[in-house]
mmCIF file of C-alpha atoms in Angstrom:
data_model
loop_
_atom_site.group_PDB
_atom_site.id
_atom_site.type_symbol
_atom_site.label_atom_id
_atom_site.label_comp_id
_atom_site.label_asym_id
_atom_site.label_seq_id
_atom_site.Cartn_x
_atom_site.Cartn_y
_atom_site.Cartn_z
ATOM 1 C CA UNK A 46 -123.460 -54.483 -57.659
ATOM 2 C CA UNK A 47 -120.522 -54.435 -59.651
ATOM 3 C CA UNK A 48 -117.659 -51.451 -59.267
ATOM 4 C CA UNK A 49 -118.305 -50.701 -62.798
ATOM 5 C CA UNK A 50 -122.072 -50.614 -61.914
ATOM 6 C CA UNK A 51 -121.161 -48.259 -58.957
ATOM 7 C CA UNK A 52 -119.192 -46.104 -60.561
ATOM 8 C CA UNK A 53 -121.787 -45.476 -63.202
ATOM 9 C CA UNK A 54 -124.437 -44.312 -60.765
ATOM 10 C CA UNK A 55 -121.700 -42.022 -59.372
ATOM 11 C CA UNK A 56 -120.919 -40.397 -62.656
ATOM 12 C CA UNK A 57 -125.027 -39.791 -62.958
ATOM 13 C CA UNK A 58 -125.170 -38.296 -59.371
ATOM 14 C CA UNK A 59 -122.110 -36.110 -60.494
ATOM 15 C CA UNK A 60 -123.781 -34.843 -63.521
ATOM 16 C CA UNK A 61 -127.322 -34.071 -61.959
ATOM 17 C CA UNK A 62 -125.262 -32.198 -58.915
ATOM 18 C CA UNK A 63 -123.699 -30.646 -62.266
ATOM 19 C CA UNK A 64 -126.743 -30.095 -64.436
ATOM 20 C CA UNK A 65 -128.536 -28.773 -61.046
ATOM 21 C CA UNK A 66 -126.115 -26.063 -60.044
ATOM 22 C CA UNK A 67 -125.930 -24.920 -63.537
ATOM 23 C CA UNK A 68 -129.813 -24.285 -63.502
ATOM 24 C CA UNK A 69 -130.055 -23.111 -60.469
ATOM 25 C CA UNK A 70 -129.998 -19.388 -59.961
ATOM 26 C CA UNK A 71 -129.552 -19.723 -55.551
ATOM 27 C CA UNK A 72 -125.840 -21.787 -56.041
ATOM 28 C CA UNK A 73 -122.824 -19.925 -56.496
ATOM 29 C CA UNK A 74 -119.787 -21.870 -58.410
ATOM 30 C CA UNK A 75 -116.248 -21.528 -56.841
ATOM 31 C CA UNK A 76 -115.244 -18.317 -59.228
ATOM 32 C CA UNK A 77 -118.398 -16.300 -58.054
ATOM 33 C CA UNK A 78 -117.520 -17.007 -54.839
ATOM 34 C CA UNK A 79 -114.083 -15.426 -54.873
ATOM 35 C CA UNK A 80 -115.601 -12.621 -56.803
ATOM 36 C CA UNK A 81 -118.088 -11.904 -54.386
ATOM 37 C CA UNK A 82 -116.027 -12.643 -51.308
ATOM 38 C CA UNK A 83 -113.059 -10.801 -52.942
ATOM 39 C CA UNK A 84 -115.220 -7.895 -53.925
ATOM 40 C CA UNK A 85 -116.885 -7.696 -50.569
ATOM 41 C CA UNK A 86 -114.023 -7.760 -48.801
ATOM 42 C CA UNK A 87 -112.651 -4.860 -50.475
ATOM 43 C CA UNK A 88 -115.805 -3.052 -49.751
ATOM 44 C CA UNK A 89 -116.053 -3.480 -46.256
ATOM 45 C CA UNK A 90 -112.473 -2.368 -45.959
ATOM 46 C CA UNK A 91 -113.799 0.782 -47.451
ATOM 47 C CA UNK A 92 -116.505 1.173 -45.815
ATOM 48 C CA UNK A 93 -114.972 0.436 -42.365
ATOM 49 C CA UNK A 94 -112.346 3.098 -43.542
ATOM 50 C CA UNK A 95 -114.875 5.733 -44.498
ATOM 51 C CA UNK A 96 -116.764 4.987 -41.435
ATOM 52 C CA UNK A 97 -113.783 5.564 -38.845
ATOM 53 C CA UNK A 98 -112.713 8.927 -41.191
ATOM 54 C CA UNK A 99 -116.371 10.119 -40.420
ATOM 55 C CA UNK A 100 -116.631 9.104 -36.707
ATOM 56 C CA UNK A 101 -113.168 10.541 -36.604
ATOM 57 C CA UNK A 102 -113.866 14.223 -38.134
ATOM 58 C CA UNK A 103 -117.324 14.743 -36.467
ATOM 59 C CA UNK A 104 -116.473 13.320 -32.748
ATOM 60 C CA UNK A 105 -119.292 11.505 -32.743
ATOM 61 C CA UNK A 106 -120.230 7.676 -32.534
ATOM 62 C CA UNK A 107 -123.471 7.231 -33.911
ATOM 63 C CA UNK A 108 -125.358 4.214 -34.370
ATOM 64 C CA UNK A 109 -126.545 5.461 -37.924
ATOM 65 C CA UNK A 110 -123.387 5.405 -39.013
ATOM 66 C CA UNK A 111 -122.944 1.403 -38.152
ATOM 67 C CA UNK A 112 -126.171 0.857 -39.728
ATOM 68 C CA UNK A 113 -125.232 2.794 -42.360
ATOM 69 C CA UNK A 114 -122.314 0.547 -43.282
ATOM 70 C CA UNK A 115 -124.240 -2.577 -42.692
ATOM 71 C CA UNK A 116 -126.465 -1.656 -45.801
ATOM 72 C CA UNK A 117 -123.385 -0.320 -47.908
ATOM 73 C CA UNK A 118 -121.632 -3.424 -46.680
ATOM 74 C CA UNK A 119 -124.782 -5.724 -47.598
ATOM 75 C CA UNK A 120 -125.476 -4.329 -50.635
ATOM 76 C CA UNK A 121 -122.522 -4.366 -52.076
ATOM 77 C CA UNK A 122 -121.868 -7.810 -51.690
ATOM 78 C CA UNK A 123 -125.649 -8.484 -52.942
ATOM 79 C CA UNK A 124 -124.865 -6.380 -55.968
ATOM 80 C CA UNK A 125 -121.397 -8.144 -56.721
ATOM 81 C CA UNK A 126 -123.302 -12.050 -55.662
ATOM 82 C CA UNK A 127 -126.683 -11.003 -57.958
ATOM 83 C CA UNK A 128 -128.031 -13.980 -55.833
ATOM 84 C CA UNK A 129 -129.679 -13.586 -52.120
ATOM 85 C CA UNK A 130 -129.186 -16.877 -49.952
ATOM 86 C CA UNK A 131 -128.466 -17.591 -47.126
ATOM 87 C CA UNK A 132 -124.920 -19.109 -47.592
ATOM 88 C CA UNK A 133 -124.621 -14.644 -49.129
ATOM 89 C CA UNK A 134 -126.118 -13.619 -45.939
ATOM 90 C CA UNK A 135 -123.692 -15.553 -43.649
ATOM 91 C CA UNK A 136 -120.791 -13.707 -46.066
ATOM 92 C CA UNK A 137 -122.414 -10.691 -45.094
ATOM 93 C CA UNK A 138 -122.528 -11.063 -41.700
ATOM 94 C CA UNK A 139 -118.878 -12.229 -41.881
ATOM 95 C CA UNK A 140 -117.554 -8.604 -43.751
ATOM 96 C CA UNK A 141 -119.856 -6.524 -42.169
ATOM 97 C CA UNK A 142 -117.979 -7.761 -38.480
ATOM 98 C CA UNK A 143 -114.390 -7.685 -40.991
ATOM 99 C CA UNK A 144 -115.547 -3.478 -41.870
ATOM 100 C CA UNK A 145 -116.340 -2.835 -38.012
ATOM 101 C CA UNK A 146 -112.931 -4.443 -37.032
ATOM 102 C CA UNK A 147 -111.105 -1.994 -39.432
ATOM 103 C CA UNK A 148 -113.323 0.512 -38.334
ATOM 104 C CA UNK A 149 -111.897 0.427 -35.163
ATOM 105 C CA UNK A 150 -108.333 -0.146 -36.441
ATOM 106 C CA UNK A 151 -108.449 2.889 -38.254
ATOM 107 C CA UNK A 152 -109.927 4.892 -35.498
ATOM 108 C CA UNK A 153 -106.753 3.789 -33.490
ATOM 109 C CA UNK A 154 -104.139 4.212 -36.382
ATOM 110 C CA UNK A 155 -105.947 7.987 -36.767
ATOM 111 C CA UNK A 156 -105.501 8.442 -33.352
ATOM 112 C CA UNK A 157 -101.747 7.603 -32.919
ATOM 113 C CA UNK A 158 -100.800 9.069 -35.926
ATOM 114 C CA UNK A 159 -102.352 12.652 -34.360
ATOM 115 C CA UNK A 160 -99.848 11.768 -31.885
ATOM 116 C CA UNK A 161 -97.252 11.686 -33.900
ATOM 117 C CA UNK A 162 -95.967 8.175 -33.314
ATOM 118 C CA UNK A 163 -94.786 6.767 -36.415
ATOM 119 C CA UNK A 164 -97.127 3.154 -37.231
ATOM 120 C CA UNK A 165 -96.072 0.597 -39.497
ATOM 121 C CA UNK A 166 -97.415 -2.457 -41.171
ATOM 122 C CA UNK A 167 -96.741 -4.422 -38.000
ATOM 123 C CA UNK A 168 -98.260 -2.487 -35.518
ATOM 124 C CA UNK A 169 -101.444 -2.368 -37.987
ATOM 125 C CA UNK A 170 -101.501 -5.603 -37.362
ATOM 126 C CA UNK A 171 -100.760 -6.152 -33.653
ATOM 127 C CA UNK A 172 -103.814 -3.325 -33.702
ATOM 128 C CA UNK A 173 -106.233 -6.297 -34.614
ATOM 129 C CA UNK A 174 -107.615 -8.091 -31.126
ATOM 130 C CA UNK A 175 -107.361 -4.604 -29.450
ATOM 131 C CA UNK A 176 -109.826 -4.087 -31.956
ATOM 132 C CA UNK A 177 -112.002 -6.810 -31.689
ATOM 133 C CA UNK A 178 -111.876 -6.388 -27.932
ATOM 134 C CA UNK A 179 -112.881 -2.002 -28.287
ATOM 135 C CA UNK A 180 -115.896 -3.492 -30.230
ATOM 136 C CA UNK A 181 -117.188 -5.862 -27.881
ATOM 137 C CA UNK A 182 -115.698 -4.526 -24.462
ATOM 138 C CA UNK A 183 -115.430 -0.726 -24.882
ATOM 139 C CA UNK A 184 -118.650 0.567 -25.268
ATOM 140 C CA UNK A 185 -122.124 -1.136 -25.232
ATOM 141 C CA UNK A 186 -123.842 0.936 -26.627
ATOM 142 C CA UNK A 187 -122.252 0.548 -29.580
ATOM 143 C CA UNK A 188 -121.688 -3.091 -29.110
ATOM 144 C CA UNK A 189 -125.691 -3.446 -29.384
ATOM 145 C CA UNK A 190 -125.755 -0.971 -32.430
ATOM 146 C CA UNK A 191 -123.158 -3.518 -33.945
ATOM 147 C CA UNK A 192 -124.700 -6.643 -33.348
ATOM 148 C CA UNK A 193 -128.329 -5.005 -34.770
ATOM 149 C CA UNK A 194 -126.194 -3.835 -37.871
ATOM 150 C CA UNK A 195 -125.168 -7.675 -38.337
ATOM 151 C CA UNK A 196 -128.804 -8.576 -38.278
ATOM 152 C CA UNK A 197 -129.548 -6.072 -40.557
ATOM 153 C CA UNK A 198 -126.723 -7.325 -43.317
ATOM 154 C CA UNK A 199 -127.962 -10.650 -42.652
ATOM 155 C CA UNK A 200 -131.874 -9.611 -42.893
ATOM 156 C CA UNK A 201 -130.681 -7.839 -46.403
ATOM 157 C CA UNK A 202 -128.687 -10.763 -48.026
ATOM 158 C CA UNK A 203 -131.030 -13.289 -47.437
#
């Protein structure tokens, strides 16, 4: 085979790959995936936000409320991706875990800031694998309610 031959059959492959996402309803093209990752991220910041304001003014952790934010969390993205897959799911999973980490980060920034210690940008940040550690190591409980409510935005999504 020639390279001229070769490149041919390339340039067919690259238009059925073409012609076939195009058509096909389960494949999301680079700018709906930044919508739908840029959208869910934003909602599972706000979610994880509303979620620590709520744990935060009732005293109480309950497992509803991480299930709760799984759905909003899944849905959402669902909503913004109009396509369930399981590359959507995996996004899912991925912000649900991202609104349970701020969760927690906001918990912490609501508690220090009842303390009166003055928090900045910075310490936001440095508040981040303290986080990730609460969720996993503090309480297991929750832990288990966490790790359900990732099955559940991945159980939705799909």
């Amino acid at each position: 085979m020639s390279f001229e031959d070769k490149f041919k059959q390339y340039k067919e492959r690259q238009e059925a790959k073409k012609y076939f996402r195009a058509n096909n309803d389960q494949f999301l093209n680079s700018n709906e995936w930044i919508k739908t990752i840029g959208g869910g991220f934003l909602a599972s910041i706000a979610t994880g936000i509303v979620l620590a304001i709520v744990i935060s003014a009732l005293h109480i952790t309950s497992s509803l409320f991480y299930l709760i934010s799984a759905y909003v969390v899944a849905t959402a993205v669902t909503k913004i991706a109009q396509v369930r897959s399981q590359q959507v799911a995996i996004a899912t999973v991925i912000l649900t875990f991202i609104c349970y980490v701020v969760s927690e980060i906001t918990m912490s920034y609501l508690v220090l800031s009842q303390l009166g210690i003055p928090i900045g940008i910075i310490e936001v940040i440095q508040l981040i694998i303290p986080s990730i550690k609460s969720l996993f190591v503090g309480d297991l409980f929750t832990t288990i309610v966490a790790v359900i409510g990732l099955f559940i935005s991945y159980e939705m999504a799909k």
